[in-house]
PDB file of C-alpha atoms in Angstrom:
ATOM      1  CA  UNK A   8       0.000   0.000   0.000  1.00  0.00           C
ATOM      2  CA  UNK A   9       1.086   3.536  -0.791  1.00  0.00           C
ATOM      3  CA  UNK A  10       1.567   6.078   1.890  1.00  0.00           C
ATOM      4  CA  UNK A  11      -0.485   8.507  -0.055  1.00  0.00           C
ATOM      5  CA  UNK A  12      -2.731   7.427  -2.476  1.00  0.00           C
ATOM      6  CA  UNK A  13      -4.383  10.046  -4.893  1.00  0.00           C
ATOM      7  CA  UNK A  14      -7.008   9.254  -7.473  1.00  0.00           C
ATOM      8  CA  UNK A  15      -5.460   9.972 -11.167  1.00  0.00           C
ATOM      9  CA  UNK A  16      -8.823  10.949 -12.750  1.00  0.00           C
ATOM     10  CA  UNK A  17      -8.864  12.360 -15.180  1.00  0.00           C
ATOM     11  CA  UNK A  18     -11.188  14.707 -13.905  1.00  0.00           C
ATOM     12  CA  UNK A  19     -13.012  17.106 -16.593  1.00  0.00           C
ATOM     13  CA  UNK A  20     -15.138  20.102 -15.378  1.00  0.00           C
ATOM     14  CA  UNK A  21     -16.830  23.015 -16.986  1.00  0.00           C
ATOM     15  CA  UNK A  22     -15.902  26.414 -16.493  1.00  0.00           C
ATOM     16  CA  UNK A  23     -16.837  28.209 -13.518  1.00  0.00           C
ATOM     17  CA  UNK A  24     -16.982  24.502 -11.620  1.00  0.00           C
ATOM     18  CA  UNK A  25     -16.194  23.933  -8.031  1.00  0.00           C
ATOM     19  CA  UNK A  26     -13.502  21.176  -8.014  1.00  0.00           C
ATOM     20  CA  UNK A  27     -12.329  18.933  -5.226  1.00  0.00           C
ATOM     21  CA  UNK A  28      -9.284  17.290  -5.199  1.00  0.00           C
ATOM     22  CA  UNK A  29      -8.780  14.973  -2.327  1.00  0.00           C
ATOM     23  CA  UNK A  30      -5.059  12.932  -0.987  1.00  0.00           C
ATOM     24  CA  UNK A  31      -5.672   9.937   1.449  1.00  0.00           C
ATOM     25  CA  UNK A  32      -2.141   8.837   3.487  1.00  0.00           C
ATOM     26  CA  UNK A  33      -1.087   6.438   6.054  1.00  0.00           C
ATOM     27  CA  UNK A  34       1.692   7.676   7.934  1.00  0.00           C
ATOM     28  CA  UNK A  35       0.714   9.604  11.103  1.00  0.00           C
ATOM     29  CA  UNK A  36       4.168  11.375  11.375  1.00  0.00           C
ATOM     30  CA  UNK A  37       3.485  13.891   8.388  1.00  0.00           C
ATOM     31  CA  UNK A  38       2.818  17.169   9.422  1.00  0.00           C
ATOM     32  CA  UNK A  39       3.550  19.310   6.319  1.00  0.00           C
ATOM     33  CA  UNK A  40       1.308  18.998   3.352  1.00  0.00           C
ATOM     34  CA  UNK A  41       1.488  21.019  -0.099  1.00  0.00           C
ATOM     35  CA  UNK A  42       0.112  21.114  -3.254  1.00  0.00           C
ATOM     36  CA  UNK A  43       1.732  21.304  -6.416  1.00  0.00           C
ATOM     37  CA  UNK A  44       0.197  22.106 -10.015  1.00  0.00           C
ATOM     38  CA  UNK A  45       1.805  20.779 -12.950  1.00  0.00           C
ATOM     39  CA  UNK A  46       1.150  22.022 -16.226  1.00  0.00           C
ATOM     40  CA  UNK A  47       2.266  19.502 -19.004  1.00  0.00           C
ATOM     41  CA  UNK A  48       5.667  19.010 -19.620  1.00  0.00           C
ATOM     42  CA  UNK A  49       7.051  21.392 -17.069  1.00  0.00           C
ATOM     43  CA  UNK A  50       8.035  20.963 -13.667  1.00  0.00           C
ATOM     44  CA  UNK A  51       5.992  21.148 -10.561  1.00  0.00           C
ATOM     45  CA  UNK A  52       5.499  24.663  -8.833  1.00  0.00           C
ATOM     46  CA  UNK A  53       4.192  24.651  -5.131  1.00  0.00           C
ATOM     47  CA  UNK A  54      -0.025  26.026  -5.110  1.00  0.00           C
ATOM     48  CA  UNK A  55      -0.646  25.741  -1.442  1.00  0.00           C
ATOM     49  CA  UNK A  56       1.412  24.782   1.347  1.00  0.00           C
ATOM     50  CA  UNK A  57      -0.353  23.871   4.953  1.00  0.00           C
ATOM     51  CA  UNK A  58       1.162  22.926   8.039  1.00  0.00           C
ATOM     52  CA  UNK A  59      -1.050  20.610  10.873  1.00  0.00           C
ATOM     53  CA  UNK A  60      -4.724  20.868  10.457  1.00  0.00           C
ATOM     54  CA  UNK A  61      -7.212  23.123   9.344  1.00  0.00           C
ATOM     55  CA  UNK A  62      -7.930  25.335   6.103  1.00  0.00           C
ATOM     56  CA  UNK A  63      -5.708  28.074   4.308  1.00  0.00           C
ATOM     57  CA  UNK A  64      -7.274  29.915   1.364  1.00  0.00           C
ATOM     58  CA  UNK A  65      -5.474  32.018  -1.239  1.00  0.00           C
ATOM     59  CA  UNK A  66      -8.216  33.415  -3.687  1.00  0.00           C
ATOM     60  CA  UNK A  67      -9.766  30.699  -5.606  1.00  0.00           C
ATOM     61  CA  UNK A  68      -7.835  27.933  -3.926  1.00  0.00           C
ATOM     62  CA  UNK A  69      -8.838  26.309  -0.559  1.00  0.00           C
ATOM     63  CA  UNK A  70      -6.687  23.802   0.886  1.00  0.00           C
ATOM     64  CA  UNK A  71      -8.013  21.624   3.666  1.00  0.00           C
ATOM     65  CA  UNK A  72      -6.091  19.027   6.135  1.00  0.00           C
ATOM     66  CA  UNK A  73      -7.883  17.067   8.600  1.00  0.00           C
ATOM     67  CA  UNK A  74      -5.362  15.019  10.495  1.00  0.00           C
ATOM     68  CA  UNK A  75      -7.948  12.770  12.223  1.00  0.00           C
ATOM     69  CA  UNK A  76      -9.120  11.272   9.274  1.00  0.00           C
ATOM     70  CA  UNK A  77      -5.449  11.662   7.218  1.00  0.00           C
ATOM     71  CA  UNK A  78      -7.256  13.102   4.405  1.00  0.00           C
ATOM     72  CA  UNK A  79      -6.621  16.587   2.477  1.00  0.00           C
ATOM     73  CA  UNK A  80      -8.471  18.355   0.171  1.00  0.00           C
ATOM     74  CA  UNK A  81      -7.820  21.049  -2.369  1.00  0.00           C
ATOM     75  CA  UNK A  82     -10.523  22.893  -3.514  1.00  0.00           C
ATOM     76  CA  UNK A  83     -10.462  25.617  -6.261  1.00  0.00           C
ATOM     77  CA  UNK A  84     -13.352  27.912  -6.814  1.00  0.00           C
ATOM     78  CA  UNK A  85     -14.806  29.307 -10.196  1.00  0.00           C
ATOM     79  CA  UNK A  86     -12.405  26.831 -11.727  1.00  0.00           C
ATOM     80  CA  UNK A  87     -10.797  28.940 -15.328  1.00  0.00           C
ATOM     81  CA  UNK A  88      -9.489  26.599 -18.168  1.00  0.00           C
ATOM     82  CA  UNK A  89      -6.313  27.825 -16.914  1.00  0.00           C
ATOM     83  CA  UNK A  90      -6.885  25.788 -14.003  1.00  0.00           C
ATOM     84  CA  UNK A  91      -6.562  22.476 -16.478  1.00  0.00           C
ATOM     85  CA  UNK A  92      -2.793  21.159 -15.152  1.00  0.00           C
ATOM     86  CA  UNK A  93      -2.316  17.451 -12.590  1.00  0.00           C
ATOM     87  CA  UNK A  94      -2.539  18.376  -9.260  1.00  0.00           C
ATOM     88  CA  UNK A  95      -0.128  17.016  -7.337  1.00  0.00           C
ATOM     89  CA  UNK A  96      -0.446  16.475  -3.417  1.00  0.00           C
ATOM     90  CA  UNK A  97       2.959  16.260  -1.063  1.00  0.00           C
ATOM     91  CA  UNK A  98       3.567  15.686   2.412  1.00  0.00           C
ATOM     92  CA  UNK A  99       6.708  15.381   5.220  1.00  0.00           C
ATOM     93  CA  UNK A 100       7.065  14.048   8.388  1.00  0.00           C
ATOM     94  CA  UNK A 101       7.891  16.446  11.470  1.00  0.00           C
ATOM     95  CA  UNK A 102      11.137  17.128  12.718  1.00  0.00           C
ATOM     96  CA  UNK A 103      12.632  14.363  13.659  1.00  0.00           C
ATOM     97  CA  UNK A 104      11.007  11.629  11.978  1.00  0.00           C
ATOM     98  CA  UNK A 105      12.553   9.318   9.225  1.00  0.00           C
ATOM     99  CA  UNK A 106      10.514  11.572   6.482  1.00  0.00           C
ATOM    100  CA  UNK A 107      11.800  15.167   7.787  1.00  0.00           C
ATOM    101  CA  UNK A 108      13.140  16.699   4.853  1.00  0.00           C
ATOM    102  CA  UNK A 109      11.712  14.499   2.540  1.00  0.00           C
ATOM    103  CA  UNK A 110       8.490  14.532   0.845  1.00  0.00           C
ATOM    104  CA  UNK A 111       6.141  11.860  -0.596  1.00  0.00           C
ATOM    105  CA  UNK A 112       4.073  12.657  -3.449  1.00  0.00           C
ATOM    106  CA  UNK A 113       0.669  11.388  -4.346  1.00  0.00           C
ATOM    107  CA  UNK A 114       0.301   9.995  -7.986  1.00  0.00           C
ATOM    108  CA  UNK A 115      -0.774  13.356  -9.356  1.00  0.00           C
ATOM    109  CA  UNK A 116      -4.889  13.598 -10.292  1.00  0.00           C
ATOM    110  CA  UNK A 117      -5.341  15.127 -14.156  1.00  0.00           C
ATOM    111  CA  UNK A 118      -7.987  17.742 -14.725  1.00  0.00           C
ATOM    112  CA  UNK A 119      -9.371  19.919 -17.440  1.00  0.00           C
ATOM    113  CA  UNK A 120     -11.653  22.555 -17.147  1.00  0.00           C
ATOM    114  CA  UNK A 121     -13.412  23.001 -20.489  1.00  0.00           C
ATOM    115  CA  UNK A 122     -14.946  26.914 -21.708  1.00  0.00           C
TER     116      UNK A 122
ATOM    117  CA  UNK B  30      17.682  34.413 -12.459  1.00  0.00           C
ATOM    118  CA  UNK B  31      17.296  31.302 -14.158  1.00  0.00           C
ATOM    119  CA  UNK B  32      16.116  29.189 -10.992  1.00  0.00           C
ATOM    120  CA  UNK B  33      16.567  25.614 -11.700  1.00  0.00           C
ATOM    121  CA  UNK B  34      17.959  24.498 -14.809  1.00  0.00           C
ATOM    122  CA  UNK B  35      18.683  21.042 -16.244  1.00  0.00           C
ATOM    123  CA  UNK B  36      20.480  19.076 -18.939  1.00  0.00           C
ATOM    124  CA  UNK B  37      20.402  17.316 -21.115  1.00  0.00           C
ATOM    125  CA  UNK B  38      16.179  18.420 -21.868  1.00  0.00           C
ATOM    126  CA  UNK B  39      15.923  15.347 -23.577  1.00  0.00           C
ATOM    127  CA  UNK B  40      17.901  11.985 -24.243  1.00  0.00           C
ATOM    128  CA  UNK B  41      17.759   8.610 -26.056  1.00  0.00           C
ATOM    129  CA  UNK B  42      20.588   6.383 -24.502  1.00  0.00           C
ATOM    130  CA  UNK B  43      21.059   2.534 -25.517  1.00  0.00           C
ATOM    131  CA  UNK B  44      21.159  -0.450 -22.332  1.00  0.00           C
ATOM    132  CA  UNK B  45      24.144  -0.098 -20.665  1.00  0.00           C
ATOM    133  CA  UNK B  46      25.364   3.286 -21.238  1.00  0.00           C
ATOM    134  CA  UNK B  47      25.827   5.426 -19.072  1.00  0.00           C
ATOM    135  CA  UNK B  48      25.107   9.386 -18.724  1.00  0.00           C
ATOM    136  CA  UNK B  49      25.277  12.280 -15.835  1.00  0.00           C
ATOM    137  CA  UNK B  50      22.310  14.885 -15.798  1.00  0.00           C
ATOM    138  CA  UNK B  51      23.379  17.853 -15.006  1.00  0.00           C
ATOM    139  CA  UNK B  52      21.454  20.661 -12.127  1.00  0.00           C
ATOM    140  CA  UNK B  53      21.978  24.054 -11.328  1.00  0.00           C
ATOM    141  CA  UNK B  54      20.246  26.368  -9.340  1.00  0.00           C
ATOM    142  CA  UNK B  55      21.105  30.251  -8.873  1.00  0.00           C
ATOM    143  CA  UNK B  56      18.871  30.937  -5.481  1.00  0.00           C
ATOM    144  CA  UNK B  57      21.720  30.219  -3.362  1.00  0.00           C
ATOM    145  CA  UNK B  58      19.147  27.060  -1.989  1.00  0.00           C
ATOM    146  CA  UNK B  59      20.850  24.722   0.470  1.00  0.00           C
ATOM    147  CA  UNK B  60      19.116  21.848  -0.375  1.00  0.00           C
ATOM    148  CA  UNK B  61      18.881  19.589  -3.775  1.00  0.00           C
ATOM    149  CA  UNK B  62      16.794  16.450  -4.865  1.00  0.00           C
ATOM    150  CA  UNK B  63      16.730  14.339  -7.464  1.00  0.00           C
ATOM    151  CA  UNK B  64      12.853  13.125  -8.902  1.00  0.00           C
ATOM    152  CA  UNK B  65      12.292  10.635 -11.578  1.00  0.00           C
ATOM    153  CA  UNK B  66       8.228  10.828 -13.043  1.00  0.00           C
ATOM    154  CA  UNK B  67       6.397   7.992 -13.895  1.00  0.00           C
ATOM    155  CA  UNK B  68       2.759   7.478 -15.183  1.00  0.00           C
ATOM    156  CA  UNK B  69       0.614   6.660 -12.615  1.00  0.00           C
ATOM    157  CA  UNK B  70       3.495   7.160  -9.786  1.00  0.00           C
ATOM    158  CA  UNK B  71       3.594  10.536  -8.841  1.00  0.00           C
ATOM    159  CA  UNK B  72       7.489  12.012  -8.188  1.00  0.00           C
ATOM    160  CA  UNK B  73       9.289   9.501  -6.529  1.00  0.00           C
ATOM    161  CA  UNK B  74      12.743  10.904  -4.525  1.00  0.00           C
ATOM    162  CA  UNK B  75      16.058   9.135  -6.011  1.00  0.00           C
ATOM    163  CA  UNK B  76      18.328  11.237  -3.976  1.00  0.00           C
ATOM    164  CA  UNK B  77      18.737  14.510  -2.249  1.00  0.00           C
ATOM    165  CA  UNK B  78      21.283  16.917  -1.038  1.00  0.00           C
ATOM    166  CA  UNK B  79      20.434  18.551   2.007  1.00  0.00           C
ATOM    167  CA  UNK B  80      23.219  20.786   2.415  1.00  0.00           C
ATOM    168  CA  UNK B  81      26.797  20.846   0.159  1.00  0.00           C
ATOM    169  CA  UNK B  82      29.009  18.080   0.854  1.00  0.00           C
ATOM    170  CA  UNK B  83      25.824  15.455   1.898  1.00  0.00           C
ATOM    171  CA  UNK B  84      23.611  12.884  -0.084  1.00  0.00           C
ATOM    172  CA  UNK B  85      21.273  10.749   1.129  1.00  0.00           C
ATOM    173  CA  UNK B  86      19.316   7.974  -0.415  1.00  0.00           C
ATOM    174  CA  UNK B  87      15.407   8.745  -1.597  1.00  0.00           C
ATOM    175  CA  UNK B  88      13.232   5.846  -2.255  1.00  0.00           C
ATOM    176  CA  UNK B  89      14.204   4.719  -5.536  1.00  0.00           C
ATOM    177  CA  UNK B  90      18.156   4.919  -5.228  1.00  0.00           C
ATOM    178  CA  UNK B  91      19.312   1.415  -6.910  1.00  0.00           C
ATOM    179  CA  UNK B  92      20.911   2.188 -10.197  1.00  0.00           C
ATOM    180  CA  UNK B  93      21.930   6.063  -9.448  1.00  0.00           C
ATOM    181  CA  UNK B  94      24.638   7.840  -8.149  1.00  0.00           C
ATOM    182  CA  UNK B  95      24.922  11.734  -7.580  1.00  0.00           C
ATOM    183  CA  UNK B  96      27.308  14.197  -6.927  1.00  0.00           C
ATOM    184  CA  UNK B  97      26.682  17.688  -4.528  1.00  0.00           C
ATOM    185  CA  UNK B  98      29.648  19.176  -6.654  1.00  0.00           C
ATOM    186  CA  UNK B  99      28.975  22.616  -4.607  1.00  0.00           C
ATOM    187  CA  UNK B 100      25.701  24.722  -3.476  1.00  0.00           C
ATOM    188  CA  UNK B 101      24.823  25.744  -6.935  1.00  0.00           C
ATOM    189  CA  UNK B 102      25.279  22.094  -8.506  1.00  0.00           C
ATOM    190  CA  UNK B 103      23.748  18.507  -8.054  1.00  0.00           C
ATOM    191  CA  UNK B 104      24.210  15.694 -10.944  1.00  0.00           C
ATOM    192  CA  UNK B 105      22.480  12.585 -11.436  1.00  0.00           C
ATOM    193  CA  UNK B 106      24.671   9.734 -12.836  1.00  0.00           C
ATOM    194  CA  UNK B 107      23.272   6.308 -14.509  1.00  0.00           C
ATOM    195  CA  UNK B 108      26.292   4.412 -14.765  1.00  0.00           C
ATOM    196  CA  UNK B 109      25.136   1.432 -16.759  1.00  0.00           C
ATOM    197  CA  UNK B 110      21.104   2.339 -18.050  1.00  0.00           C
ATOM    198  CA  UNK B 111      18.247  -0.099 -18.031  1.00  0.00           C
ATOM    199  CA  UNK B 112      14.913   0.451 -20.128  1.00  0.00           C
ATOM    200  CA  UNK B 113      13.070   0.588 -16.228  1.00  0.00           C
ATOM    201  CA  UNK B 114      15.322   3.900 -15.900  1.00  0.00           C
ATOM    202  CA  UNK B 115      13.125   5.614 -19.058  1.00  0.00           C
ATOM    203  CA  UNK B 116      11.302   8.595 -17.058  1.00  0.00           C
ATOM    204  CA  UNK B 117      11.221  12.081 -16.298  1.00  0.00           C
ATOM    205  CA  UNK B 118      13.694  13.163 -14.032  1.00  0.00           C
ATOM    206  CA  UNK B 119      13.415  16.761 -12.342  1.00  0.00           C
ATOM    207  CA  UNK B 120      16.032  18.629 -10.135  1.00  0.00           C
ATOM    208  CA  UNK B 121      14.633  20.545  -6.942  1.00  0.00           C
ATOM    209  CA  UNK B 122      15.836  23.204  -4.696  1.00  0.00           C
ATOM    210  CA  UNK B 123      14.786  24.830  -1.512  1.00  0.00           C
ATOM    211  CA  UNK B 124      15.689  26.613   1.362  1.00  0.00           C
ATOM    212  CA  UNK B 125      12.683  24.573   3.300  1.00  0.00           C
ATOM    213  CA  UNK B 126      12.069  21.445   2.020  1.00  0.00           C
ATOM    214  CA  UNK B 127       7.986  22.771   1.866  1.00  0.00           C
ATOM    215  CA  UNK B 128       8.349  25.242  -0.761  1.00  0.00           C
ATOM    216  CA  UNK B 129      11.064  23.306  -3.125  1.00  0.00           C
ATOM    217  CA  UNK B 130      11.567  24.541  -6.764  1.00  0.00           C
ATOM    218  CA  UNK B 131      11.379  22.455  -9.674  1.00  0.00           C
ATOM    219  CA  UNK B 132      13.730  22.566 -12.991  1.00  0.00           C
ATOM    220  CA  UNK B 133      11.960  21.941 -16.458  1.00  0.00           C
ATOM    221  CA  UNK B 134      12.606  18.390 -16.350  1.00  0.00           C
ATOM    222  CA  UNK B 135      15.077  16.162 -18.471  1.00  0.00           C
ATOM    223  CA  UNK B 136      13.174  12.979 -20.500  1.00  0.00           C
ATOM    224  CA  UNK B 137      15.305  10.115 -21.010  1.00  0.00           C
ATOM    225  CA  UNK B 138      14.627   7.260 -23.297  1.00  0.00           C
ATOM    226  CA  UNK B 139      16.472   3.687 -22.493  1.00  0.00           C
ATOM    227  CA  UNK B 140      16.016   1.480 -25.639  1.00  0.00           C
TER     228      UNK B 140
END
């Protein structure tokens, strides 16, 4: 079993959508968790980073960690084809753990937001 | 400031040899890692540098090697390529592991 396990999709939306993106994981120790967008062929460039539990937002983007249940959710409002990319979810163990330093990536969910 | 940059972009190598991909980064980052990209896998961590003059193993180490030639450079070394090895490999640097920058990638082929 994968320590984080994140449905590939491919998810397609219409514009203006509300879409959730969602990152299951096993390992209690990680404490940091970040997503990355990925548009296609480039390299991966940090959306939303969140440390612990509970929500940040950053205009159209919501990021959500609930430790409890070791599930995170990304959710981006009024969704623009823009938005179309793989969303990537990351996470890291706390100081001190085996995982500091490191991070652990989910497989990476596909989406495309059509006009 | 060209943040991370890799190369080769792109190359086609035959079983066996070998090749070095090259990383540089110009935001004076402490810390470098090594990704390789596969369908369906996510980024998986080959190695990493967390400060010049230290390399640790990632996840997927067996076949690699890399060098932390100094802060601005990390290379990635297949010494004897296998067609398992074709992926996309991307450099990273950070000053917090959290908020790591990504190069452009480099796509190797192993026929």
């Amino acid at each position: 079993q994968k320590e984080v396990e994140q449905d590939p999709g491919p998810l397609s939306v219409p514009e203006g959508a509300i879409v959730s993106l969602n990152c299951t994981y096993s390992n209690s120790a990680f404490q940091y968790f970040m997503w990355y967008r990925q548009y296609s062929r480039k390299g991966p460039e940090l959306l939303m980073y969140t440390y612990s539990s509970g929500n940040k937002e950053d205009g159209r983007f919501t990021a959500q960690v609930d430790k409890s249940s070791k599930y995170i959710s990304l959710f981006i409002r009024d969704s623009q084809p823009s938005d179309s990319a793989t969303y990537l979810c990351a996470m890291s163990a706390a100081a001190g753990g085996t995982s500091y330093g490191k991070l652990t990536f989910g497989q990476g969910t596909i989406l495309t937001v059509h006009p | 400031n060209a943040g991370v940059t890799q190369t080769p972009k792109f190359q086609v190598l035959k079983t066996g040899q070998s090749m070095t991909l090259q990383c540089a980064q110009d935001m004076n980052h402490n810390s470098m890692y090594w990704y390789r990209q596969d369908p369906g896998m996510g980024l998986r961590l080959i190695y990493y540098s967390a400060s010049e003059g230290t390399t640790d193993k990632g996840e997927v180490p067996n076949g690699y090697n890399v060098s932390r030639l100094n802060k601005r450079e990390f290379s990635l070394r297949l010494e004897s390529a296998a067609p398992s090895q074709t992926s996309v490999y991307f450099c990273a640097s950070t000053f917090s592991f959290e908020t790591q920058y990504f190069g452009p990638g480099t796509r190797l082929l192993v026929l």
